XYZ file of N, CA and C in Angstrom:
591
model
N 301.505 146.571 51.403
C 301.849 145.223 50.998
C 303.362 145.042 51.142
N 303.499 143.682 51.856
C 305.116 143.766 52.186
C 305.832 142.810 51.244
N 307.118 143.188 50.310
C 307.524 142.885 49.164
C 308.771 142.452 49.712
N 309.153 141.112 49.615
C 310.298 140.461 50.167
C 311.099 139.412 48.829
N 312.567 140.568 48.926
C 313.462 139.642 47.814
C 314.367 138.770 48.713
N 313.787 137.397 48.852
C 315.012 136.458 49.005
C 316.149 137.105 48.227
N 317.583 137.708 49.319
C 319.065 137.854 48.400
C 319.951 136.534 48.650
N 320.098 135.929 47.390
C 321.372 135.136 47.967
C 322.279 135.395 48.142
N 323.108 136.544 47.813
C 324.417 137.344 48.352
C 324.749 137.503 46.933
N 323.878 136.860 45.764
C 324.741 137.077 44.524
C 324.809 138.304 44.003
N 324.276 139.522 43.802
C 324.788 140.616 43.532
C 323.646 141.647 42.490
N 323.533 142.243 42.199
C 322.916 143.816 42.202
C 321.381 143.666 42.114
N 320.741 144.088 43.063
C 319.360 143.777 43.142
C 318.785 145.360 43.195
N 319.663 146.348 42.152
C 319.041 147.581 42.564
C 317.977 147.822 41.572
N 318.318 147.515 40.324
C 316.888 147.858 39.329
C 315.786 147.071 39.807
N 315.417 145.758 39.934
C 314.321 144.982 40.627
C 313.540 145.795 41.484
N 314.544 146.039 42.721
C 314.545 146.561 44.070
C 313.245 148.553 43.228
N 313.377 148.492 42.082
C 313.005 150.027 42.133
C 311.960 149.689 41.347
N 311.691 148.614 40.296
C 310.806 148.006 39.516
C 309.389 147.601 40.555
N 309.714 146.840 41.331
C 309.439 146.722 42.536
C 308.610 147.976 43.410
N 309.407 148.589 43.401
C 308.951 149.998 44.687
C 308.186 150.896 43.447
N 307.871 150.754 42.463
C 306.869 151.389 41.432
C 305.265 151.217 41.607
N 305.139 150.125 42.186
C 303.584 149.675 42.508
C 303.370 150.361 43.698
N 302.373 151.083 43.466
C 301.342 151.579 44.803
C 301.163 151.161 46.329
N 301.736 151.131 47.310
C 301.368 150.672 48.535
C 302.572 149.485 48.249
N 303.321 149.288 47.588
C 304.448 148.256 47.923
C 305.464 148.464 48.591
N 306.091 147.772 50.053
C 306.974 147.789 50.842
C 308.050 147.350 50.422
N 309.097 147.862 49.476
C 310.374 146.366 49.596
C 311.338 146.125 50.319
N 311.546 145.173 50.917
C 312.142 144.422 51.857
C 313.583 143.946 50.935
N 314.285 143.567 51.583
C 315.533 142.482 51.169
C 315.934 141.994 52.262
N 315.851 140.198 52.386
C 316.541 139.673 53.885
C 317.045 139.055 53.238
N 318.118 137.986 53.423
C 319.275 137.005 52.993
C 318.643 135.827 54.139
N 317.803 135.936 54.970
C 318.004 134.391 55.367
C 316.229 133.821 54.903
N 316.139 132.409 54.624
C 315.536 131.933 53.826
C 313.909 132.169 54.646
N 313.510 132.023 55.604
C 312.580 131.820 56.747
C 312.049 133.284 57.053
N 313.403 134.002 57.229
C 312.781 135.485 57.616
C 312.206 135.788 56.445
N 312.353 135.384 55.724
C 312.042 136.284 54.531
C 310.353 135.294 53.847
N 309.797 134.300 54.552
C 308.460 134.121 54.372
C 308.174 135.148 55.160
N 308.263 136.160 55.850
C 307.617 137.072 57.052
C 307.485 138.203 55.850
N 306.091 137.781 54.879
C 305.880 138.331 53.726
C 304.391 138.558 52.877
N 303.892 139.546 52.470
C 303.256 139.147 51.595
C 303.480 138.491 50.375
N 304.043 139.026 49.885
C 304.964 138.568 48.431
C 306.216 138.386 48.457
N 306.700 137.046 47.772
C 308.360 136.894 47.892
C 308.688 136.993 46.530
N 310.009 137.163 46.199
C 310.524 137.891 44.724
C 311.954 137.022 44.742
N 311.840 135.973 43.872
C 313.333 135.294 43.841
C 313.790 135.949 43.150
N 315.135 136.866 43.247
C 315.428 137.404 42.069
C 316.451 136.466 40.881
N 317.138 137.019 39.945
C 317.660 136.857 38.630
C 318.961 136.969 38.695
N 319.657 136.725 39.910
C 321.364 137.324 39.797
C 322.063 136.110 39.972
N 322.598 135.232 39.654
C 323.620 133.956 40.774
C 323.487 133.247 39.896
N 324.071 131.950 40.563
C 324.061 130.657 39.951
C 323.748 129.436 41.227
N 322.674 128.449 40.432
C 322.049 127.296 41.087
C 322.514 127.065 42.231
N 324.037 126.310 42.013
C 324.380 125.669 43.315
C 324.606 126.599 44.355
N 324.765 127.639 44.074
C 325.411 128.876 45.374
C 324.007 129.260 45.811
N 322.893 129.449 45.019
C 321.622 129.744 45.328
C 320.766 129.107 46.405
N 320.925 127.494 45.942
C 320.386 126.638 46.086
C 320.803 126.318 48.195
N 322.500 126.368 48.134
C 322.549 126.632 49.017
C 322.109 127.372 50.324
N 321.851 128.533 49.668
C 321.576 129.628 50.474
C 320.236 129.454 51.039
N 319.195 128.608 50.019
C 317.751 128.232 50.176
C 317.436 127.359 51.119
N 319.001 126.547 51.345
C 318.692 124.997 51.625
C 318.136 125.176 52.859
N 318.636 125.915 54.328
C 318.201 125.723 55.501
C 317.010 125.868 55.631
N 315.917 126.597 54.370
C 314.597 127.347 54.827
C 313.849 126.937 53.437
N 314.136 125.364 52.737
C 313.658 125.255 51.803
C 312.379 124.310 51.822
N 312.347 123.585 53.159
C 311.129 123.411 52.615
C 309.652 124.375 53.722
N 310.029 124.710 54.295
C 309.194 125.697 55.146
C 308.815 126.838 53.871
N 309.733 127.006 52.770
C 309.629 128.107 51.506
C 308.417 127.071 50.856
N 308.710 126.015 50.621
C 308.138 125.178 49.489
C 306.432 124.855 50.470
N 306.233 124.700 51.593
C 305.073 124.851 51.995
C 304.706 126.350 52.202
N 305.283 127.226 52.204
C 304.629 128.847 52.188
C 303.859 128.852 50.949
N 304.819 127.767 49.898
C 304.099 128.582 48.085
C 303.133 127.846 48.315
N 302.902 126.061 48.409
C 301.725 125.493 48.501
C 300.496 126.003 49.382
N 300.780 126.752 50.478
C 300.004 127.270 50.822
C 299.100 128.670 50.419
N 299.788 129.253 49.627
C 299.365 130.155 48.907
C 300.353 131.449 48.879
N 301.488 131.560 49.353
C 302.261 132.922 49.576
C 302.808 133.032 48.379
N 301.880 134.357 47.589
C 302.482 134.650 46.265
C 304.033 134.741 45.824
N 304.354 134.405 44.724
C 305.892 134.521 44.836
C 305.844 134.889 43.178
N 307.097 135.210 42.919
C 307.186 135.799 41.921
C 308.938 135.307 41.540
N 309.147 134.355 40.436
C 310.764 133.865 40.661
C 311.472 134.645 39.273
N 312.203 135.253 39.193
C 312.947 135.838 37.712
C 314.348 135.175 37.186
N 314.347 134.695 36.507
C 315.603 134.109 35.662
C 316.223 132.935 36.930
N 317.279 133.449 37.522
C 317.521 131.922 38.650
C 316.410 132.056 39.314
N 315.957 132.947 39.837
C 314.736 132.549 40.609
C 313.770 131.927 40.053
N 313.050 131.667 39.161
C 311.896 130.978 38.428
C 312.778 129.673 37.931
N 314.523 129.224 37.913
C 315.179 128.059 38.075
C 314.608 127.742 39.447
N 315.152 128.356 40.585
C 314.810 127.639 41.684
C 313.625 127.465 42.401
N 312.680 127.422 41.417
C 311.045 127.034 41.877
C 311.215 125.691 41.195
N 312.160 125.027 40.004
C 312.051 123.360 39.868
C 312.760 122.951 40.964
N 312.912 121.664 40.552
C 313.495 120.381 41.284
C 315.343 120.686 41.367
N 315.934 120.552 40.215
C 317.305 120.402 40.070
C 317.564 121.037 39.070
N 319.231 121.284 38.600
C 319.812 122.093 37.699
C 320.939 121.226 37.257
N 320.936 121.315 36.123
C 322.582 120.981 35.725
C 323.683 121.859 36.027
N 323.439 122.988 36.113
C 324.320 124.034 36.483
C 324.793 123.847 37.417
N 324.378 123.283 38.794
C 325.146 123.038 39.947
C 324.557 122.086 40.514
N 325.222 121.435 41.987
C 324.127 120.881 42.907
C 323.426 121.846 43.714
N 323.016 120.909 44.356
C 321.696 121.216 45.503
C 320.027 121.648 44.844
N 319.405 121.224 45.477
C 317.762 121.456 45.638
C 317.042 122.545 45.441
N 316.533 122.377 43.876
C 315.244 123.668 44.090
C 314.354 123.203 44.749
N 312.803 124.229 45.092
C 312.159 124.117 45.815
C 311.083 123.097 45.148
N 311.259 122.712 43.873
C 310.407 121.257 43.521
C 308.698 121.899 43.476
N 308.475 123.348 43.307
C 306.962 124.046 43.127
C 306.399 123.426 41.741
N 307.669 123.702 40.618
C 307.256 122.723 39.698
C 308.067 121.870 39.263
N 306.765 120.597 38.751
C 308.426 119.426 38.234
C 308.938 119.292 37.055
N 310.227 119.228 37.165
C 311.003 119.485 35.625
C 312.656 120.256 36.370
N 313.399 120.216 35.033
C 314.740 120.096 35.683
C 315.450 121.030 34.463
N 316.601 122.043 35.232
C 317.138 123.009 34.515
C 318.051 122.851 33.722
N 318.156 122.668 32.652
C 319.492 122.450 31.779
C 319.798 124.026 30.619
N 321.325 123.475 30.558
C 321.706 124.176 29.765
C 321.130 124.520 28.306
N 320.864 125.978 27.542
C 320.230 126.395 26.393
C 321.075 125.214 25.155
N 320.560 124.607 24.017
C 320.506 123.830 23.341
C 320.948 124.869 22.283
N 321.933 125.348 22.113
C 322.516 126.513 21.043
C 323.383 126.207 20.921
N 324.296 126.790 19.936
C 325.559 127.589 19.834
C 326.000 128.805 20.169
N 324.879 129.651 20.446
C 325.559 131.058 21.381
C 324.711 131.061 22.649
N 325.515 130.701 23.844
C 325.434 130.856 24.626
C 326.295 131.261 25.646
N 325.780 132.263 26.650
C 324.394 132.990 26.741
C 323.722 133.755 26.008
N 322.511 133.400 25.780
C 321.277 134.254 25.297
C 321.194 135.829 26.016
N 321.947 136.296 25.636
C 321.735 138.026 26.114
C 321.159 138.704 25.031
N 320.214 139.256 25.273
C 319.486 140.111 24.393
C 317.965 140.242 24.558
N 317.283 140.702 23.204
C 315.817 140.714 23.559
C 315.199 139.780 22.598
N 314.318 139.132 23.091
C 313.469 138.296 22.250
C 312.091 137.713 22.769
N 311.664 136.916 21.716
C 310.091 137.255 21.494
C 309.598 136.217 22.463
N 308.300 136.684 23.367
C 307.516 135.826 24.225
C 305.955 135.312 23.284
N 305.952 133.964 23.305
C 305.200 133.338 22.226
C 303.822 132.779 23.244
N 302.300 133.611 22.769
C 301.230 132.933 23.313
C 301.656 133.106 24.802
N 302.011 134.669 25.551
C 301.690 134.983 26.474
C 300.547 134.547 27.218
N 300.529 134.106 28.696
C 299.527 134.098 29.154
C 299.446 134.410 30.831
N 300.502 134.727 30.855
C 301.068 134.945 32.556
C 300.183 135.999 33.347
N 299.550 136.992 32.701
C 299.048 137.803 33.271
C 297.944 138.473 31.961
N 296.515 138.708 32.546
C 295.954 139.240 31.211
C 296.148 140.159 31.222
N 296.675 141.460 32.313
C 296.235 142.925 32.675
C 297.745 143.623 31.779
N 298.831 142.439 31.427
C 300.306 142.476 31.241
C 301.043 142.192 29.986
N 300.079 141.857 29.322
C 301.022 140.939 28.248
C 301.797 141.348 27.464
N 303.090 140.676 27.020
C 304.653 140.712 26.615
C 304.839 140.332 25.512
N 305.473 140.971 25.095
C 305.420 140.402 23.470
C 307.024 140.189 23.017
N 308.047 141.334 23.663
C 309.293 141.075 23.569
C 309.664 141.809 24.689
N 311.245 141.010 25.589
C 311.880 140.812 26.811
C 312.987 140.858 26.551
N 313.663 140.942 27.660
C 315.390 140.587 27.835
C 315.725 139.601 28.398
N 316.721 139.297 27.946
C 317.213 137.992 28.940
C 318.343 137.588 28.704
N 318.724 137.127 30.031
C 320.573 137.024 30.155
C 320.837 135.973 30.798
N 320.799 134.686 30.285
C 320.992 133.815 30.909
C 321.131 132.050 30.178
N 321.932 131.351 30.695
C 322.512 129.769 29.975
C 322.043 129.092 30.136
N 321.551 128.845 31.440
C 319.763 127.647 31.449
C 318.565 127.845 31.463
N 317.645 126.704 31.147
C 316.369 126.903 30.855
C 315.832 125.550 31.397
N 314.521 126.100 32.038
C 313.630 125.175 32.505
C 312.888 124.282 31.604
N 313.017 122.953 32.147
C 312.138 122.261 31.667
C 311.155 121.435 32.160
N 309.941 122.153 31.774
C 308.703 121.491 32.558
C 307.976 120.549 31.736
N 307.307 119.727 33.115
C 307.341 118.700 33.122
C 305.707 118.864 32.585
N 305.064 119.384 33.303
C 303.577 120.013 33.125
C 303.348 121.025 31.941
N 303.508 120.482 30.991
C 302.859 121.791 30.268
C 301.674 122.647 30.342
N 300.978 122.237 30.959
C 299.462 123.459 31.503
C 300.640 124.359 31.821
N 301.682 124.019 32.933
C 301.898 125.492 33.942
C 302.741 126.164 32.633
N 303.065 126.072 31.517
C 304.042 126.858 30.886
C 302.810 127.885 30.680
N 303.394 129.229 30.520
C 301.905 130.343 30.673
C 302.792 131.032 29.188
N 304.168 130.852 28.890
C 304.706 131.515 27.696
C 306.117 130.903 27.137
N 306.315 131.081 25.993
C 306.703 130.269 25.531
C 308.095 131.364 24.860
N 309.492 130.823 24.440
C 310.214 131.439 24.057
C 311.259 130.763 22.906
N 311.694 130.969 21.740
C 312.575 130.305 21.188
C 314.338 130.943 20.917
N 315.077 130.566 21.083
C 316.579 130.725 21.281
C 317.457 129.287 19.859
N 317.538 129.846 18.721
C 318.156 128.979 18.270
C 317.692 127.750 18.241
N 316.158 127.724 17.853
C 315.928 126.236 17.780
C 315.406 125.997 18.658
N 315.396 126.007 19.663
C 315.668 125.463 21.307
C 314.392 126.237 21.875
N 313.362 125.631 21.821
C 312.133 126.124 22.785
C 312.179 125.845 24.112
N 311.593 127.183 24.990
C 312.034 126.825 26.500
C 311.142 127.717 27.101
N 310.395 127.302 27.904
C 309.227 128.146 29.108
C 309.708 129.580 28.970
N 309.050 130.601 28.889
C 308.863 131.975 29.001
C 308.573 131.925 30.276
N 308.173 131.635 30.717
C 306.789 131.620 32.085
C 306.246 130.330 32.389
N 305.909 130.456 33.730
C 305.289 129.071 34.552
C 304.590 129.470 35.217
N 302.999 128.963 35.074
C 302.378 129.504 36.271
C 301.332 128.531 36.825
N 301.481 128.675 38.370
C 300.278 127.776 39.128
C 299.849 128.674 40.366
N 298.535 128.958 40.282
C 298.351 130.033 41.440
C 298.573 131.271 41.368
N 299.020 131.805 42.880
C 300.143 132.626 42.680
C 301.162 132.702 42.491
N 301.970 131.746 42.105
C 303.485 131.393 41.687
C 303.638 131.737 40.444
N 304.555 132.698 40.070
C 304.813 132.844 38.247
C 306.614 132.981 38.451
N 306.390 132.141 37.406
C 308.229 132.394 37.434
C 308.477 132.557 35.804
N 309.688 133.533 35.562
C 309.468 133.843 34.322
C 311.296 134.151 33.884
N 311.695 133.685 32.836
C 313.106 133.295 32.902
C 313.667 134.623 32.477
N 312.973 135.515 32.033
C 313.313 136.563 31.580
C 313.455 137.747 32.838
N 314.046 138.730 32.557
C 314.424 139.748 33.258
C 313.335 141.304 33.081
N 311.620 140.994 33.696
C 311.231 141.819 33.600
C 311.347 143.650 33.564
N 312.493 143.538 34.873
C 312.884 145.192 35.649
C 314.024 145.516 34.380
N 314.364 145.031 33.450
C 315.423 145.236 32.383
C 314.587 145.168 31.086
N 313.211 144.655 30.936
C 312.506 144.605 29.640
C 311.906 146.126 29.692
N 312.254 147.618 29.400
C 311.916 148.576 29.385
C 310.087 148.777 30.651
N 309.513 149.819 29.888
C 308.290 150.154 31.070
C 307.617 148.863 30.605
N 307.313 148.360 29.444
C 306.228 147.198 29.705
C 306.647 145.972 30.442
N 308.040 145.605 31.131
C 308.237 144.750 32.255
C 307.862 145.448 33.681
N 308.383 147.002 33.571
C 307.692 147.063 34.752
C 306.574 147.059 35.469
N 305.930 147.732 34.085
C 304.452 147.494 34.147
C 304.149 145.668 34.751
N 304.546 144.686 34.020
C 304.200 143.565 34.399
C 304.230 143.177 35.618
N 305.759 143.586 36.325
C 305.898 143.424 37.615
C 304.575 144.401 38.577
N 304.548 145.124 38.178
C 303.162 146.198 38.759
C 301.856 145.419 38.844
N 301.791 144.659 37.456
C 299.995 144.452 37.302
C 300.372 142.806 38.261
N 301.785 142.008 38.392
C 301.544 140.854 39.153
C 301.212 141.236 40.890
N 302.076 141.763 40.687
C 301.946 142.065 42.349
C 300.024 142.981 42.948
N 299.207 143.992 42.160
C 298.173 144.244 41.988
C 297.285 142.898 42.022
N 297.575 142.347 40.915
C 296.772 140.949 40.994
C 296.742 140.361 42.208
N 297.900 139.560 42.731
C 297.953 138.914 43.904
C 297.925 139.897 45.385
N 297.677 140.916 44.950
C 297.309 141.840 46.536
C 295.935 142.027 46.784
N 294.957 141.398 45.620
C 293.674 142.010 45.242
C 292.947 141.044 46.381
């Protein structure tokens, strides 16, 4: 199975990259340009950057990306990556891929960024997987528009915000699985199993 991380050039994709290469028969790949990198079974937005620099990087191969997911090419988005499966961000300009609708804004706190571990509420992203507490390092949060696709739920100071989104094979999850000890990796294991089945 061939395991492809869209890189936007933003920076360390080595724990993923090994979280990743833990599942059985998984290939991982890393290309930087948006198109080569549907030449995939599974695509993996990763968790490193920020919107507008991201967004950029997406733009030449974004909507040929956005008909790969409608068509069914599993994907898997983590922290910016599960940002750039919406529409837009406050964090920067340019175009997410609009998989789901709803728009990224900044966490509704007083300490921000949310670095640390905390609790995933009414998991539902995966049955073979489920999470109960995560890590996560990061200042925006999705807001969807669809609540069916929220699959988990998370609170930060008040401020409730998608754990997880899921339609299909698309799960995007704001948290930093390959950093939530073995039961993220495990998760990343049982998604990619699932969608290879």
């Amino acid at each position: 199975m061939r395991v492809t991380l869209f890189d936007y050039g933003a920076g360390n994709l080595h724990s993923l990259i090994k979280a990743l290469a833990t599942t059985p028969g998984a290939d991982v790949r890393v290309q930087e340009d948006p198109l080569r990198a549907l030449d995939t079974d599974v695509l993996v937005l990763p968790g490193v950057g920020a919107f507008g620099s991201a967004a950029a990087r997406l733009a030449p191969g974004r909507e040929a990306m956005r008909k790969a997911l409608d068509a069914g090419l599993p994907c898997l988005g983590i922290c910016l990556g599960m940002q750039l499966l919406f529409e837009e961000s406050d964090e920067g300009a340019g175009q997410g891929l609009g998989y789901f609708p709803g728009r990224v804004t900044r966490l509704a706190a007083r300490h921000v960024p949310q670095i640390g571990w905390n609790d995933v509420e009414e998991d539902r992203a995966l049955r073979s997987a489920r999470l109960s507490t995560v890590y996560y390092a990061h200042s925006f949060v999705c807001r969807a528009v669809e609540s069916r696709e929220v699959v988990g739920w998370t609170t930060h100071e008040g401020d409730r915000f998608p754990a997880s989104v899921r339609r299909g094979n698309v799960l995007g999850v704001q948290f930093h699985p390959e950093k939530s000890s073995q039961a993220g990796v495990r998760f990343v294991q049982a998604f990619l199993q699932e969608v290879s089945s």
